[in-house]
Amino acid sequence: MTPYSTRMSKITIQTFLDNQWHDAAEVVFIKPELGHRGQSRLDYLPQYVIEHMDGDDEGGARVSGRYPVSFESHTASDWPAFLLDLLPGGEGRRRWIDRLDLSMGPSSELALLQHAAANPVGHLRIAESVASVHRSAPALPDESGVLTSAAQHKGFSRESLVRRQEHFIEYAYQLGAAVSGATDVQGEAPKFLLVQNLAGRWHAEGALQDLQVTQHWIVKFARGKTTADQTVLRNESGYLEVARQFGLTVGKPLQYEEGALFIPRFDRLQREGKTQRLAMESLYSLAGVCGFGVAPRHEQLCHDLMEQILPEDRMDQALEYIKRDVLNVIMGNTDNHGRNTAVLRDQSGRITLSPLYDFAPMYLDPEGIARVTRWDNSRETAGQPDWRSVAAFFEAWMSTDTLIDRLADLIEPLSTLSGTMQSAGIDPAIIERCRPLVDTVTDQFRGLQNA
């Protein structure tokens, strides 16, 4: 008999509000063996609705921007899309599959939610996963490989993380800290959700109480062992600094050290011994895209983004989205799908694009990742968007002329982009590869102004 029973066909979703976890909603799965392709029903719990439906925090209380807090039942032919954000991927998923004695595929997805979704990004978790007996380990390897209890574990040094020594890797997988997610070509970069304690030692997220934590991190390693894999990872911190100079929304600087990339998390804020967990979901989740390996057009994603944000935010958010795609095109970030873009939602329900992440020279990836998310063929040819036509797409929500006028402000930062890349420490070969595209796109934007 396997340690997981398919008779359990529901989960309880918890939200983190006012410094505590709340039972918020229940999802029932009609055919759990079909995984995310099976019919589902989502209901907020009655007491939760009474407490939050008419409150000032209703927007933050939602499990997703698509589901206002109410007594309404939400039945669909597949899963609520935000649940896919909570599933582990890559090697982390394979480890959980082995631990639960399951087979790889959709039939295992409900079990993964019930056992491996105790500490996902954002402000949600699955109650059954928190209580799962499979989350605990009788003994964990310490930095020297000596087995010790979780309560007595002293964590790891930064040097141990950089060296990716086997004891840290085993510890991280045992505690479910791996969050490496598959891309549309099924590649993966090993990522781990980690925290630092008061002594600066590193632990898996969830291994410490909030008052013991000083900072939250994602630690990321190269997707493979090739020179190209290392080049992609090494340049990601510089890419983010270029984006910052270009005027995009960017979090704290990344730290690269000998094959390890340390990424400060922006969905966690640590203040006076308390952890604030921000409501965050992928753009696929916001747009209701329930599937893996899918590539909706920019138009679908932007439509749902524009419809769910405040009217006064639409111009700035459209500019942010377009500017990101401009840099994606020029700098070769081809892995630009909607799980590599997210939104944050505050307590009032205001939705904005989250700080930029997973922005790197993915054109170098040995898997050969072609540009994943594109504009409709009428707006993009061979990976080159027609920026005037892109601006015209947003006419249902704002003045196209005003948007184009705002886009014309990019001419100066575009004309100096190669120098900005150099100042950010981007590899010279990457700069030279991007230089013709810098010139081409700069000319295109000058044409917007002159047309």
CSV table of C-alpha atoms in Angstrom, one decimal:
chain,number,residue,atom,x,y,z
A,1,MET,CA,0.0,0.0,0.0
A,2,THR,CA,1.4,3.4,-0.9
A,3,PRO,CA,1.7,6.1,1.8
A,4,TYR,CA,-0.8,8.3,-0.1
A,5,SER,CA,-4.5,7.5,-0.5
A,6,THR,CA,-6.5,8.9,-3.5
A,7,ARG,CA,-9.6,8.8,-1.4
A,8,MET,CA,-8.7,12.2,0.0
A,9,SER,CA,-10.1,14.5,-2.7
A,10,LYS,CA,-10.0,18.0,-1.2
A,11,ILE,CA,-7.7,20.5,0.3
A,12,THR,CA,-8.0,23.5,2.7
A,13,ILE,CA,-6.2,26.7,1.5
A,14,GLN,CA,-4.8,29.0,4.2
A,15,THR,CA,-4.0,32.7,3.9
A,16,PHE,CA,-1.5,34.7,6.0
A,17,LEU,CA,-3.3,37.8,7.3
A,18,ASP,CA,-2.6,40.0,10.3
A,19,ASN,CA,0.5,37.9,11.3
A,20,GLN,CA,-1.4,34.6,11.5
A,21,TRP,CA,-2.7,31.8,9.3
A,22,HIS,CA,-6.4,31.5,8.5
A,23,ASP,CA,-8.4,28.6,7.0
A,24,ALA,CA,-9.8,30.4,3.9
A,25,ALA,CA,-11.2,28.1,1.3
A,26,GLU,CA,-11.8,24.5,0.4
A,27,VAL,CA,-11.2,23.0,-3.1
A,28,VAL,CA,-12.9,19.7,-3.9
A,29,PHE,CA,-11.5,17.6,-6.8
A,30,ILE,CA,-14.1,15.6,-8.7
A,31,LYS,CA,-11.6,13.4,-10.5
A,32,PRO,CA,-8.3,13.7,-8.6
A,33,GLU,CA,-6.7,11.1,-10.8
A,34,LEU,CA,-6.7,13.7,-13.7
A,35,GLY,CA,-4.7,16.2,-11.7
A,36,HIS,CA,-5.0,19.8,-12.9
A,37,ARG,CA,-7.1,18.6,-15.9
A,38,GLY,CA,-9.9,17.4,-13.6
A,39,GLN,CA,-13.0,19.1,-12.6
A,40,SER,CA,-12.9,21.1,-9.3
A,41,ARG,CA,-15.0,23.3,-7.0
A,42,LEU,CA,-13.7,26.1,-4.9
A,43,ASP,CA,-15.7,27.5,-1.9
A,44,TYR,CA,-14.6,30.1,0.6
A,45,LEU,CA,-15.3,28.9,4.2
A,46,PRO,CA,-18.5,30.5,5.6
A,47,GLN,CA,-16.7,32.0,8.7
A,48,TYR,CA,-13.9,33.4,6.5
A,49,VAL,CA,-16.5,35.1,4.2
A,50,ILE,CA,-18.3,36.6,7.2
A,51,GLU,CA,-15.0,38.1,8.5
A,52,HIS,CA,-13.6,39.4,5.2
A,53,MET,CA,-16.2,39.8,2.5
A,54,ASP,CA,-17.1,43.4,3.4
A,55,GLY,CA,-13.8,44.3,5.1
A,56,ASP,CA,-11.0,46.7,4.1
A,57,ASP,CA,-8.8,43.7,3.7
A,58,GLU,CA,-11.0,41.7,1.3
A,59,GLY,CA,-8.5,42.2,-1.6
A,60,GLY,CA,-5.6,40.7,0.5
A,61,ALA,CA,-7.9,38.0,1.8
A,62,ARG,CA,-8.5,36.5,-1.6
A,63,VAL,CA,-6.7,33.3,-2.6
A,64,SER,CA,-6.3,34.8,-6.0
A,65,GLY,CA,-7.2,38.0,-7.8
A,66,ARG,CA,-9.7,36.0,-9.8
A,67,TYR,CA,-11.7,34.9,-6.8
A,68,PRO,CA,-13.3,37.7,-4.6
A,69,VAL,CA,-14.3,36.6,-1.1
A,70,SER,CA,-17.9,35.6,-1.3
A,71,PHE,CA,-20.4,32.7,-0.7
A,72,GLU,CA,-20.3,31.9,-4.4
A,73,SER,CA,-19.1,28.4,-5.5
A,74,HIS,CA,-16.6,28.3,-8.4
A,75,THR,CA,-16.9,25.1,-10.4
A,76,ALA,CA,-14.7,24.5,-13.4
A,77,SER,CA,-13.6,21.8,-15.7
A,78,ASP,CA,-10.0,22.1,-14.4
A,79,TRP,CA,-8.2,23.4,-11.3
A,80,PRO,CA,-8.2,27.0,-10.2
A,81,ALA,CA,-5.0,28.2,-11.9
A,82,PHE,CA,-3.4,29.6,-8.8
A,83,LEU,CA,-3.0,26.0,-7.4
A,84,LEU,CA,-0.4,25.4,-10.1
A,85,ASP,CA,1.8,28.1,-8.6
A,86,LEU,CA,1.9,26.0,-5.4
A,87,LEU,CA,3.1,22.8,-6.9
A,88,PRO,CA,6.8,21.9,-6.6
A,89,GLY,CA,8.7,21.3,-9.9
A,90,GLY,CA,11.8,19.9,-11.3
A,91,GLU,CA,14.0,17.8,-9.0
A,92,GLY,CA,12.0,18.9,-6.0
A,93,ARG,CA,8.9,17.3,-7.5
A,94,ARG,CA,10.8,14.1,-8.3
A,95,ARG,CA,12.0,13.8,-4.7
A,96,TRP,CA,8.4,14.2,-3.4
A,97,ILE,CA,7.2,11.6,-6.0
A,98,ASP,CA,9.7,9.1,-4.6
A,99,ARG,CA,8.9,10.0,-1.0
A,100,LEU,CA,5.2,9.4,-1.6
A,101,ASP,CA,5.7,6.3,-3.7
A,102,LEU,CA,3.8,7.8,-6.6
A,103,SER,CA,4.2,7.9,-10.4
A,104,MET,CA,5.2,11.0,-12.3
A,105,GLY,CA,2.3,12.7,-14.0
A,106,PRO,CA,-1.0,14.5,-13.4
A,107,SER,CA,-2.3,11.7,-11.1
A,108,SER,CA,0.2,12.7,-8.5
A,109,GLU,CA,-0.6,16.4,-8.4
A,110,LEU,CA,-3.2,16.3,-5.7
A,111,ALA,CA,-0.9,14.4,-3.4
A,112,LEU,CA,1.8,17.0,-4.0
A,113,LEU,CA,-0.6,19.7,-2.9
A,114,GLN,CA,-1.5,17.7,0.2
A,115,HIS,CA,2.1,17.0,1.2
A,116,ALA,CA,4.5,19.4,-0.5
A,117,ALA,CA,2.8,22.8,-0.4
A,118,ALA,CA,3.5,24.0,3.1
A,119,ASN,CA,5.8,26.9,2.3
A,120,PRO,CA,5.2,28.1,-1.3
A,121,VAL,CA,5.9,31.7,-2.4
A,122,GLY,CA,3.2,34.3,-1.6
A,123,HIS,CA,0.7,34.3,1.2
A,124,LEU,CA,-0.9,30.9,0.7
A,125,ARG,CA,-0.3,27.4,1.9
A,126,ILE,CA,-2.2,24.1,2.0
A,127,ALA,CA,-3.3,23.1,5.5
A,128,GLU,CA,-3.0,19.3,4.8
A,129,SER,CA,0.6,19.8,3.7
A,130,VAL,CA,1.5,21.6,6.9
A,131,ALA,CA,0.2,18.6,8.9
A,132,SER,CA,1.7,16.0,6.6
A,133,VAL,CA,3.8,13.3,8.3
A,134,HIS,CA,6.0,13.3,5.2
A,135,ARG,CA,7.3,16.8,5.9
A,136,SER,CA,9.2,15.7,9.0
A,137,ALA,CA,12.5,13.9,9.0
A,138,PRO,CA,13.8,12.0,12.0
A,139,ALA,CA,17.3,13.2,11.3
A,140,LEU,CA,19.0,15.7,8.9
A,141,PRO,CA,22.6,16.0,7.8
A,142,ASP,CA,24.5,19.0,9.2
A,143,GLU,CA,27.4,20.8,7.5
A,144,SER,CA,29.7,17.9,8.4
A,145,GLY,CA,27.3,15.2,7.4
A,146,VAL,CA,26.4,14.2,10.9
A,147,LEU,CA,22.7,13.4,11.4
A,148,THR,CA,20.9,15.6,13.8
A,149,SER,CA,17.3,16.5,14.7
A,150,ALA,CA,15.6,19.4,13.0
A,151,ALA,CA,15.3,21.2,16.4
A,152,GLN,CA,19.0,21.0,17.0
A,153,HIS,CA,20.2,21.7,13.5
A,154,LYS,CA,22.6,24.7,13.4
A,155,GLY,CA,22.1,25.4,9.7
A,156,PHE,CA,24.7,25.9,7.0
A,157,SER,CA,27.4,28.5,6.2
A,158,ARG,CA,27.2,30.5,3.1
A,159,GLU,CA,30.4,28.7,1.9
A,160,SER,CA,28.6,25.4,2.2
A,161,LEU,CA,25.8,26.7,-0.1
A,162,VAL,CA,28.3,28.0,-2.6
A,163,ARG,CA,30.0,24.7,-2.8
A,164,ARG,CA,26.6,22.9,-3.1
A,165,GLN,CA,28.0,20.2,-0.9
A,166,GLU,CA,26.0,17.0,-0.8
A,167,HIS,CA,24.9,17.5,2.9
A,168,PHE,CA,23.2,20.8,2.2
A,169,ILE,CA,21.5,19.4,-0.9
A,170,GLU,CA,20.2,16.4,1.0
A,171,TYR,CA,19.0,18.6,3.9
A,172,ALA,CA,17.2,21.0,1.5
A,173,TYR,CA,15.4,18.2,-0.3
A,174,GLN,CA,14.4,16.5,2.9
A,175,LEU,CA,12.7,19.6,4.1
A,176,GLY,CA,11.1,20.4,0.8
A,177,ALA,CA,13.0,23.6,0.2
A,178,ALA,CA,13.6,23.0,-3.4
A,179,VAL,CA,11.5,25.1,-5.8
A,180,SER,CA,13.1,24.5,-9.1
A,181,GLY,CA,10.3,24.8,-11.7
A,182,ALA,CA,10.2,23.3,-15.1
A,183,THR,CA,10.2,25.7,-18.0
A,184,ASP,CA,8.3,25.2,-21.3
A,185,VAL,CA,11.2,23.1,-22.6
A,186,GLN,CA,11.4,21.2,-19.3
A,187,GLY,CA,14.7,22.6,-18.3
A,188,GLU,CA,15.3,23.6,-14.7
A,189,ALA,CA,17.6,25.7,-12.6
A,190,PRO,CA,18.0,24.3,-9.0
A,191,LYS,CA,16.5,26.8,-6.6
A,192,PHE,CA,16.0,26.7,-2.9
A,193,LEU,CA,13.9,28.7,-0.5
A,194,LEU,CA,16.1,29.5,2.4
A,195,VAL,CA,16.3,31.8,5.4
A,196,GLN,CA,19.0,33.2,7.6
A,197,ASN,CA,18.8,33.0,11.4
A,198,LEU,CA,20.1,35.5,13.9
A,199,ALA,CA,23.6,34.1,13.7
A,200,GLY,CA,23.7,34.3,9.9
A,201,ARG,CA,23.3,30.6,9.4
A,202,TRP,CA,21.2,29.3,6.5
A,203,HIS,CA,18.1,27.0,7.0
A,204,ALA,CA,15.3,25.8,4.8
A,205,GLU,CA,12.2,28.0,4.9
A,206,GLY,CA,9.8,26.7,7.4
A,207,ALA,CA,12.5,25.1,9.6
A,208,LEU,CA,12.6,28.2,11.9
A,209,GLN,CA,10.0,30.2,13.7
A,210,ASP,CA,9.4,33.7,12.2
A,211,LEU,CA,11.1,35.4,15.2
A,212,GLN,CA,14.3,33.5,14.5
A,213,VAL,CA,14.6,34.7,10.9
A,214,THR,CA,16.4,37.8,9.7
A,215,GLN,CA,16.1,37.5,5.9
A,216,HIS,CA,14.5,35.4,3.3
A,217,TRP,CA,16.3,34.2,0.1
A,218,ILE,CA,16.1,32.2,-3.0
A,219,VAL,CA,19.5,30.5,-3.8
A,220,LYS,CA,19.8,29.5,-7.4
A,221,PHE,CA,22.3,27.4,-9.3
A,222,ALA,CA,23.0,26.9,-13.0
A,223,ARG,CA,20.7,24.7,-15.0
A,224,GLY,CA,23.5,22.5,-16.1
A,225,LYS,CA,27.3,22.2,-16.1
A,226,THR,CA,28.1,23.7,-19.4
A,227,THR,CA,30.0,27.0,-19.9
A,228,ALA,CA,26.8,28.5,-21.3
A,229,ASP,CA,24.8,27.5,-18.2
A,230,GLN,CA,27.3,29.2,-16.0
A,231,THR,CA,27.3,32.3,-18.2
A,232,VAL,CA,23.6,32.6,-17.9
A,233,LEU,CA,23.6,32.5,-14.2
A,234,ARG,CA,26.7,34.8,-13.8
A,235,ASN,CA,25.0,37.5,-15.8
A,236,GLU,CA,21.6,37.4,-14.2
A,237,SER,CA,22.6,39.9,-11.5
A,238,GLY,CA,23.9,42.3,-14.1
A,239,TYR,CA,20.8,41.9,-16.2
A,240,LEU,CA,18.7,43.0,-13.3
A,241,GLU,CA,20.8,46.1,-12.7
A,242,VAL,CA,20.4,47.0,-16.4
A,243,ALA,CA,16.7,46.7,-15.9
A,244,ARG,CA,16.9,48.9,-12.9
A,245,GLN,CA,18.7,51.6,-14.9
A,246,PHE,CA,16.1,51.2,-17.6
A,247,GLY,CA,13.4,52.2,-15.1
A,248,LEU,CA,11.8,48.9,-14.5
A,249,THR,CA,10.5,47.7,-11.1
A,250,VAL,CA,13.3,45.7,-9.6
A,251,GLY,CA,14.0,44.3,-6.1
A,252,LYS,CA,17.2,44.4,-4.1
A,253,PRO,CA,20.4,43.6,-5.9
A,254,LEU,CA,21.3,40.0,-6.5
A,255,GLN,CA,24.6,38.5,-5.2
A,256,TYR,CA,26.6,36.1,-7.4
A,257,GLU,CA,29.4,34.0,-5.9
A,258,GLU,CA,31.2,31.2,-7.6
A,259,GLY,CA,28.3,29.5,-9.3
A,260,ALA,CA,25.6,30.5,-6.7
A,261,LEU,CA,23.1,33.3,-7.1
A,262,PHE,CA,21.7,34.8,-3.9
A,263,ILE,CA,18.3,36.4,-4.5
A,264,PRO,CA,16.6,38.5,-1.8
A,265,ARG,CA,12.9,37.6,-1.8
A,266,PHE,CA,10.4,40.4,-2.3
A,267,ASP,CA,7.3,38.4,-1.3
A,268,ARG,CA,8.7,38.2,2.3
A,269,LEU,CA,9.3,41.2,4.6
A,270,GLN,CA,11.0,40.7,8.0
A,271,ARG,CA,10.3,43.3,10.6
A,272,GLU,CA,10.8,43.2,14.4
A,273,GLY,CA,10.8,39.4,14.5
A,274,LYS,CA,7.7,39.1,12.3
A,275,THR,CA,7.4,37.8,8.8
A,276,GLN,CA,5.0,39.6,6.4
A,277,ARG,CA,3.9,37.3,3.5
A,278,LEU,CA,2.7,39.2,0.5
A,279,ALA,CA,0.0,38.0,-1.8
A,280,MET,CA,1.7,37.0,-5.0
A,281,GLU,CA,0.6,34.9,-8.0
A,282,SER,CA,1.9,34.3,-11.4
A,283,LEU,CA,0.6,36.1,-14.5
A,284,TYR,CA,-0.7,32.8,-15.7
A,285,SER,CA,-2.7,32.4,-12.5
A,286,LEU,CA,-4.1,35.9,-12.8
A,287,ALA,CA,-5.2,35.1,-16.4
A,288,GLY,CA,-6.7,31.7,-15.4
A,289,VAL,CA,-4.2,29.7,-17.5
A,290,CYS,CA,-4.3,26.2,-16.0
A,291,GLY,CA,-1.7,24.1,-17.8
A,292,PHE,CA,2.0,23.4,-18.2
A,293,GLY,CA,3.9,23.8,-21.4
A,294,VAL,CA,1.4,26.3,-22.7
A,295,ALA,CA,2.3,29.7,-24.3
A,296,PRO,CA,-0.6,32.2,-24.4
A,297,ARG,CA,0.0,35.3,-26.3
A,298,HIS,CA,0.9,38.6,-24.7
A,299,GLU,CA,-2.6,39.9,-25.6
A,300,GLN,CA,-4.4,37.4,-23.4
A,301,LEU,CA,-2.1,38.0,-20.4
A,302,CYS,CA,-2.3,41.8,-20.8
A,303,HIS,CA,-6.1,41.8,-21.2
A,304,ASP,CA,-6.5,40.0,-17.9
A,305,LEU,CA,-3.9,42.2,-16.2
A,306,MET,CA,-5.6,45.4,-17.5
A,307,GLU,CA,-9.1,44.2,-16.4
A,308,GLN,CA,-8.0,43.4,-12.9
A,309,ILE,CA,-5.9,46.5,-12.0
A,310,LEU,CA,-7.2,49.9,-11.0
A,311,PRO,CA,-7.9,52.3,-14.0
A,312,GLU,CA,-5.4,54.8,-12.6
A,313,ASP,CA,-2.7,52.2,-12.6
A,314,ARG,CA,-3.2,51.0,-16.2
A,315,MET,CA,-0.9,53.4,-18.0
A,316,ASP,CA,2.1,52.7,-15.7
A,317,GLN,CA,1.5,49.0,-15.7
A,318,ALA,CA,1.2,48.9,-19.5
A,319,LEU,CA,4.5,50.8,-19.8
A,320,GLU,CA,6.1,48.4,-17.3
A,321,TYR,CA,5.0,45.4,-19.3
A,322,ILE,CA,6.1,46.8,-22.7
A,323,LYS,CA,9.4,48.0,-21.4
A,324,ARG,CA,10.1,44.5,-20.0
A,325,ASP,CA,9.4,43.0,-23.4
A,326,VAL,CA,11.6,45.5,-25.1
A,327,LEU,CA,14.5,44.3,-22.9
A,328,ASN,CA,13.5,40.7,-23.4
A,329,VAL,CA,13.8,41.2,-27.1
A,330,ILE,CA,17.1,43.1,-27.1
A,331,MET,CA,18.9,41.2,-24.3
A,332,GLY,CA,17.7,37.7,-25.3
A,333,ASN,CA,15.6,36.7,-22.4
A,334,THR,CA,13.7,34.2,-24.4
A,335,ASP,CA,12.2,32.3,-21.4
A,336,ASN,CA,9.6,35.0,-20.9
A,337,HIS,CA,6.5,33.0,-20.1
A,338,GLY,CA,3.8,33.9,-17.6
A,339,ARG,CA,5.2,31.9,-14.8
A,340,ASN,CA,8.3,34.0,-14.9
A,341,THR,CA,6.1,37.1,-14.4
A,342,ALA,CA,4.0,37.7,-11.3
A,343,VAL,CA,1.8,40.3,-9.6
A,344,LEU,CA,1.6,41.5,-6.0
A,345,ARG,CA,-1.8,42.3,-4.4
A,346,ASP,CA,-2.1,44.5,-1.3
A,347,GLN,CA,-4.7,44.4,1.4
A,348,SER,CA,-7.0,46.7,-0.5
A,349,GLY,CA,-6.8,44.4,-3.6
A,350,ARG,CA,-4.6,46.7,-5.7
A,351,ILE,CA,-2.7,44.6,-8.2
A,352,THR,CA,0.7,45.6,-9.7
A,353,LEU,CA,3.4,43.7,-11.5
A,354,SER,CA,5.9,42.3,-9.0
A,355,PRO,CA,9.6,43.2,-9.2
A,356,LEU,CA,11.3,41.7,-12.2
A,357,TYR,CA,12.8,38.2,-11.8
A,358,ASP,CA,14.3,35.4,-13.8
A,359,PHE,CA,15.6,37.9,-16.3
A,360,ALA,CA,18.8,36.5,-17.9
A,361,PRO,CA,20.4,35.8,-21.3
A,362,MET,CA,18.4,32.7,-21.9
A,363,TYR,CA,19.2,32.7,-25.6
A,364,LEU,CA,22.5,31.0,-24.5
A,365,ASP,CA,20.8,28.1,-22.8
A,366,PRO,CA,21.9,24.8,-24.3
A,367,GLU,CA,18.3,23.6,-24.4
A,368,GLY,CA,17.8,26.2,-27.2
A,369,ILE,CA,14.9,28.1,-25.7
A,370,ALA,CA,13.0,30.1,-28.4
A,371,ARG,CA,11.1,33.2,-27.4
A,372,VAL,CA,8.2,31.6,-25.5
A,373,THR,CA,5.5,34.4,-25.1
A,374,ARG,CA,4.9,36.4,-28.2
A,375,TRP,CA,2.5,39.0,-29.5
A,376,ASP,CA,-0.1,38.0,-32.1
A,377,ASN,CA,1.3,37.5,-35.6
A,378,SER,CA,-0.2,40.8,-36.6
A,379,ARG,CA,2.0,42.5,-34.1
A,380,GLU,CA,5.2,40.4,-34.1
A,381,THR,CA,7.2,38.9,-36.9
A,382,ALA,CA,10.2,36.5,-36.3
A,383,GLY,CA,10.5,37.6,-32.7
A,384,GLN,CA,10.5,41.3,-33.6
A,385,PRO,CA,7.4,43.2,-32.3
A,386,ASP,CA,5.9,46.2,-34.1
A,387,TRP,CA,5.9,48.5,-31.1
A,388,ARG,CA,3.3,50.9,-32.5
A,389,SER,CA,0.9,48.0,-33.0
A,390,VAL,CA,1.7,46.7,-29.5
A,391,ALA,CA,0.8,50.2,-28.1
A,392,ALA,CA,-2.4,50.2,-30.1
A,393,PHE,CA,-3.5,46.9,-28.4
A,394,PHE,CA,-4.1,48.9,-25.2
A,395,GLU,CA,-6.5,51.3,-26.8
A,396,ALA,CA,-9.4,49.8,-24.9
A,397,TRP,CA,-8.0,51.0,-21.6
A,398,MET,CA,-6.0,54.2,-22.5
A,399,SER,CA,-5.1,56.7,-25.2
A,400,THR,CA,-2.7,55.1,-27.7
A,401,ASP,CA,-1.2,58.5,-28.5
A,402,THR,CA,-0.4,59.1,-24.8
A,403,LEU,CA,1.1,55.6,-24.5
A,404,ILE,CA,3.3,56.2,-27.5
A,405,ASP,CA,4.4,59.6,-26.2
A,406,ARG,CA,5.4,57.8,-22.9
A,407,LEU,CA,7.2,55.1,-24.9
A,408,ALA,CA,9.2,57.8,-26.7
A,409,ASP,CA,10.9,58.5,-23.4
A,410,LEU,CA,12.8,55.2,-23.9
A,411,ILE,CA,14.8,56.6,-26.8
A,412,GLU,CA,17.6,58.0,-24.6
A,413,PRO,CA,18.0,54.9,-22.3
A,414,LEU,CA,17.9,52.7,-25.4
A,415,SER,CA,20.6,54.7,-27.2
A,416,THR,CA,22.9,54.3,-24.1
A,417,LEU,CA,21.9,50.7,-23.4
A,418,SER,CA,25.2,49.1,-24.5
A,419,GLY,CA,27.1,51.4,-22.1
A,420,THR,CA,24.6,50.5,-19.3
A,421,MET,CA,25.3,46.9,-19.9
A,422,GLN,CA,29.0,47.4,-19.8
A,423,SER,CA,28.7,49.3,-16.5
A,424,ALA,CA,26.6,46.5,-15.0
A,425,GLY,CA,29.4,44.0,-15.8
A,426,ILE,CA,27.6,42.1,-18.5
A,427,ASP,CA,30.0,39.8,-20.5
A,428,PRO,CA,31.4,41.6,-23.5
A,429,ALA,CA,30.3,38.8,-25.9
A,430,ILE,CA,26.7,39.3,-24.7
A,431,ILE,CA,26.9,43.1,-25.2
A,432,GLU,CA,28.2,42.6,-28.8
A,433,ARG,CA,25.5,40.1,-29.5
A,434,CYS,CA,22.9,42.7,-28.3
A,435,ARG,CA,24.4,45.7,-29.9
A,436,PRO,CA,22.6,45.4,-33.4
A,437,LEU,CA,19.3,44.8,-31.6
A,438,VAL,CA,19.9,47.9,-29.5
A,439,ASP,CA,20.4,50.0,-32.7
A,440,THR,CA,17.4,48.4,-34.4
A,441,VAL,CA,14.9,48.9,-31.5
A,442,THR,CA,16.2,52.5,-30.9
A,443,ASP,CA,15.5,53.3,-34.5
A,444,GLN,CA,12.0,51.8,-34.1
A,445,PHE,CA,11.3,54.0,-31.2
A,446,ARG,CA,12.6,57.1,-33.0
A,447,GLY,CA,10.1,56.2,-35.7
A,448,LEU,CA,7.3,56.1,-33.1
A,449,GLN,CA,8.0,59.7,-32.3
A,450,ASN,CA,8.3,60.9,-35.9
A,451,ALA,CA,5.3,59.1,-37.3
